[in-house]
């Protein structure tokens, strides 16, 4: 097996809060990430697929096609958006980097057919990132 | 003269629009940066001062003090905020990276006494940044 | 004045040699950069323009337009190309990073109208780069 | 077990095409990577070995020796070369990043004796990379 | 399971040598890392924990708390220190990056309760790093 | 004129203190940089020369020669050393990043003949760096 990764970027704003918590609890848990008007990041999304290289092409997957899938199904929907308000597939979701990774996985799992989706790595800042390998995780919608 | 630079980070959201333009004109000019709910970035701010090193200390400026000034007067006010709504000194300002640099300069010019403020470099993304050396520029407030 | 920079990437191959030198002299001067079949780089091109921000828009230049100019006039012509063979405006030029910067300047000077072209910075590797401010330099064609 | 990694760089050009395909098929599959005269990259190669640190030295492997192996057996053969023409061990190979990783693994597996070769990570650009852990993969030679 | 990582920095000096070796053997094994007065690095420490996101918060772990643990138990003890002389928990340890990772693991394993410590990644330079997953390894003290 | 830059690395330790100050004053001024046993950094040194490209070679300077000068006169003397104790040309100097830049300039000014030395940029960390253009500055030796 070989593991091949494509990296894309998007810039978005978000606000962390749970509508079933009161203000004090939201503040305690999310602190400055709970700022009412939101804040934002330059996110970096790395998507890894795995497979055997096709002996005729040397490719596990055509990275141009993978990039197109990432742009069409994720980047174009979230880039220069507010993740809490502007994105259909995030409606009602707490937009933590963990939940984003799980939701992105579900979307990409449907779209990537040429090779097996293996990992999503999502950087919120250069000092904080999450990795997800598709084990079932439930994301609440409020 | 030596030029010494400190680099700090903040994450914020903003929306580009001019309230005196109609929606169509705002869209034409600001495109996806005009998204109603805003979007965001991990900004990087580099501040350069210049001077002669003190022969007794070897320092042009104490970088710990410079860092404290940057944090107290800029980072703590803009980090994890919406630049259009949450920041007193940006009220009514179009939050383009150019205007941010000019406003930050004015604040820092007042605060940095040990050496001469020489340059502000502000990255909106790793592929877009502005540099400003303090020549008089007018920033409108709407 | 504010200085605003856009950064773009391209991947290309090239070979350094002067057709009026014999093989030995080309080897002495260009060493491994003279490899007959060429070698290649992920180039990074940073283009800086300067001007006064428009008080109505907060922009020195529309970075989306600047990016389009960079892509249309430079990146689309050199990306995934051999600089010695595939690029009309480099015909006969020794493809040193210095000469590339001078040629790119001439092209961009014609195209950028909204603000003043100030600097071209071209990275051949992360450890080697050139900066050019447009002072007249002659580039030979052989 | 500890996993320790050394990172080295090389700059090379290559062209993706399969000599058993006609021009149209090569174009369809490899697109701009099929440019006749080639294109190039600043590759980054990360090699990870694993083992128990020697209790007397604190080392899993002497990184200076590992670096010497990487330079002698890989970097010196591919740096500032055209991968399709100049490299004995790549003769007839489609020079996709996947195939390069598999071939590099076979070479390094023979050379690294002090610890167990665990992973090869090869960046073609900062946005595209492959990882390989040595599971048997066949690379065609045409 | 999701894997979430926090990255912190520290600057320290160290010297590699084994007091039970004679000078010649220390030189042979550690070469320039054996310099009597030491040398130094800007270390980067990445700590990965794993778990299921809490469905009410969207968090695997509160990264602010994780960062505080990293700062209190590691960074504040080693930043701007000589690792061989100034750090209680490194007394007598050969300060190889491998041994540092093992010692840091033991400390963090005691402190991180909200989620499972999964990996420590420690960069000595941008070209050399170690990864450790907690398998039992003995570190001698001399 | 074109400005061409080469970037090299070294890892060293140092301690900031002035032997004519008492302990309290050294602590006040240098804080954690005054740690008795020192601390260290992965320094990055960028050296910029300027000139007109030779029309026959396309080179302002042969970067391989420039790199050799940087290695022979700076890197080999400071890499994996304690800057306060191990380096002849730093004897008695307060090893602030400012003073290092001035001393390095004097050495390089003597050695670089093919083009004009224009700038030294020295990073102590990724968040702190100094730039020096050769204006006369006196560095005390204690």
PDB file of C-alpha atoms in Angstrom, chain B residues 1-9 44 46-48 50-64 118-119 121, chain F residues 16 18 20-21 28-31 33 94 96-99 101-102 125-133 135-138 140 142:
ATOM      1  CA  UNK B   1      21.551  50.993  12.422  1.00  0.00           C
ATOM      2  CA  UNK B   2      20.233  47.519  13.094  1.00  0.00           C
ATOM      3  CA  UNK B   3      16.702  46.387  12.358  1.00  0.00           C
ATOM      4  CA  UNK B   4      15.158  43.911  14.766  1.00  0.00           C
ATOM      5  CA  UNK B   5      11.832  42.179  14.301  1.00  0.00           C
ATOM      6  CA  UNK B   6       9.332  40.422  16.532  1.00  0.00           C
ATOM      7  CA  UNK B   7       6.633  38.186  15.095  1.00  0.00           C
ATOM      8  CA  UNK B   8       3.273  37.520  16.781  1.00  0.00           C
ATOM      9  CA  UNK B   9       0.063  35.767  15.727  1.00  0.00           C
ATOM     10  CA  UNK B  44       0.911  37.087  11.360  1.00  0.00           C
ATOM     11  CA  UNK B  46       5.898  41.302  12.214  1.00  0.00           C
ATOM     12  CA  UNK B  47       7.042  44.564  13.792  1.00  0.00           C
ATOM     13  CA  UNK B  48      10.511  45.942  13.005  1.00  0.00           C
ATOM     14  CA  UNK B  50      15.680  50.079  14.310  1.00  0.00           C
ATOM     15  CA  UNK B  51      18.467  51.658  16.305  1.00  0.00           C
ATOM     16  CA  UNK B  52      22.040  51.315  17.488  1.00  0.00           C
ATOM     17  CA  UNK B  53      22.679  48.473  19.922  1.00  0.00           C
ATOM     18  CA  UNK B  54      23.393  49.736  23.413  1.00  0.00           C
ATOM     19  CA  UNK B  55      27.128  48.973  23.831  1.00  0.00           C
ATOM     20  CA  UNK B  56      26.537  47.828  27.431  1.00  0.00           C
ATOM     21  CA  UNK B  57      23.703  45.400  26.683  1.00  0.00           C
ATOM     22  CA  UNK B  58      24.081  44.490  23.015  1.00  0.00           C
ATOM     23  CA  UNK B  59      20.363  45.204  22.608  1.00  0.00           C
ATOM     24  CA  UNK B  60      18.631  47.592  20.201  1.00  0.00           C
ATOM     25  CA  UNK B  61      15.487  46.966  22.187  1.00  0.00           C
ATOM     26  CA  UNK B  62      14.455  44.446  24.811  1.00  0.00           C
ATOM     27  CA  UNK B  63      12.415  42.014  22.678  1.00  0.00           C
ATOM     28  CA  UNK B  64      10.494  40.841  25.732  1.00  0.00           C
ATOM     29  CA  UNK B 118      10.513  51.111  11.209  1.00  0.00           C
ATOM     30  CA  UNK B 119       8.129  48.648   9.569  1.00  0.00           C
ATOM     31  CA  UNK B 121       4.457  43.537   7.999  1.00  0.00           C
TER      32      UNK B 121
ATOM     33  CA  UNK F  16      23.618  36.760  27.571  1.00  0.00           C
ATOM     34  CA  UNK F  18      27.683  41.574  30.843  1.00  0.00           C
ATOM     35  CA  UNK F  20      30.652  44.394  34.382  1.00  0.00           C
ATOM     36  CA  UNK F  21      27.053  44.099  35.676  1.00  0.00           C
ATOM     37  CA  UNK F  28      16.904  42.273  35.158  1.00  0.00           C
ATOM     38  CA  UNK F  29      18.214  42.937  31.678  1.00  0.00           C
ATOM     39  CA  UNK F  30      18.607  39.466  30.235  1.00  0.00           C
ATOM     40  CA  UNK F  31      16.053  37.511  32.285  1.00  0.00           C
ATOM     41  CA  UNK F  33      18.593  34.551  28.478  1.00  0.00           C
ATOM     42  CA  UNK F  94      27.874  39.936  24.400  1.00  0.00           C
ATOM     43  CA  UNK F  96      23.108  39.151  21.336  1.00  0.00           C
ATOM     44  CA  UNK F  97      21.723  38.532  17.860  1.00  0.00           C
ATOM     45  CA  UNK F  98      22.509  42.192  17.084  1.00  0.00           C
ATOM     46  CA  UNK F  99      26.188  41.815  17.940  1.00  0.00           C
ATOM     47  CA  UNK F 101      25.143  40.215  12.914  1.00  0.00           C
ATOM     48  CA  UNK F 102      27.692  43.026  13.164  1.00  0.00           C
ATOM     49  CA  UNK F 125      13.999  31.876  16.427  1.00  0.00           C
ATOM     50  CA  UNK F 126      11.291  31.924  13.778  1.00  0.00           C
ATOM     51  CA  UNK F 127       9.755  34.823  15.743  1.00  0.00           C
ATOM     52  CA  UNK F 128      12.857  36.991  16.268  1.00  0.00           C
ATOM     53  CA  UNK F 129      15.425  38.190  13.765  1.00  0.00           C
ATOM     54  CA  UNK F 130      17.796  41.055  13.057  1.00  0.00           C
ATOM     55  CA  UNK F 131      18.785  42.730   9.769  1.00  0.00           C
ATOM     56  CA  UNK F 132      22.020  44.644   9.276  1.00  0.00           C
ATOM     57  CA  UNK F 133      23.255  46.652   6.271  1.00  0.00           C
ATOM     58  CA  UNK F 135      26.421  50.970   8.846  1.00  0.00           C
ATOM     59  CA  UNK F 136      29.274  51.401  11.351  1.00  0.00           C
ATOM     60  CA  UNK F 137      28.339  50.010  14.760  1.00  0.00           C
ATOM     61  CA  UNK F 138      30.745  49.473  17.628  1.00  0.00           C
ATOM     62  CA  UNK F 140      32.301  46.172  22.890  1.00  0.00           C
ATOM     63  CA  UNK F 142      34.609  42.880  27.833  1.00  0.00           C
TER      64      UNK F 142
END
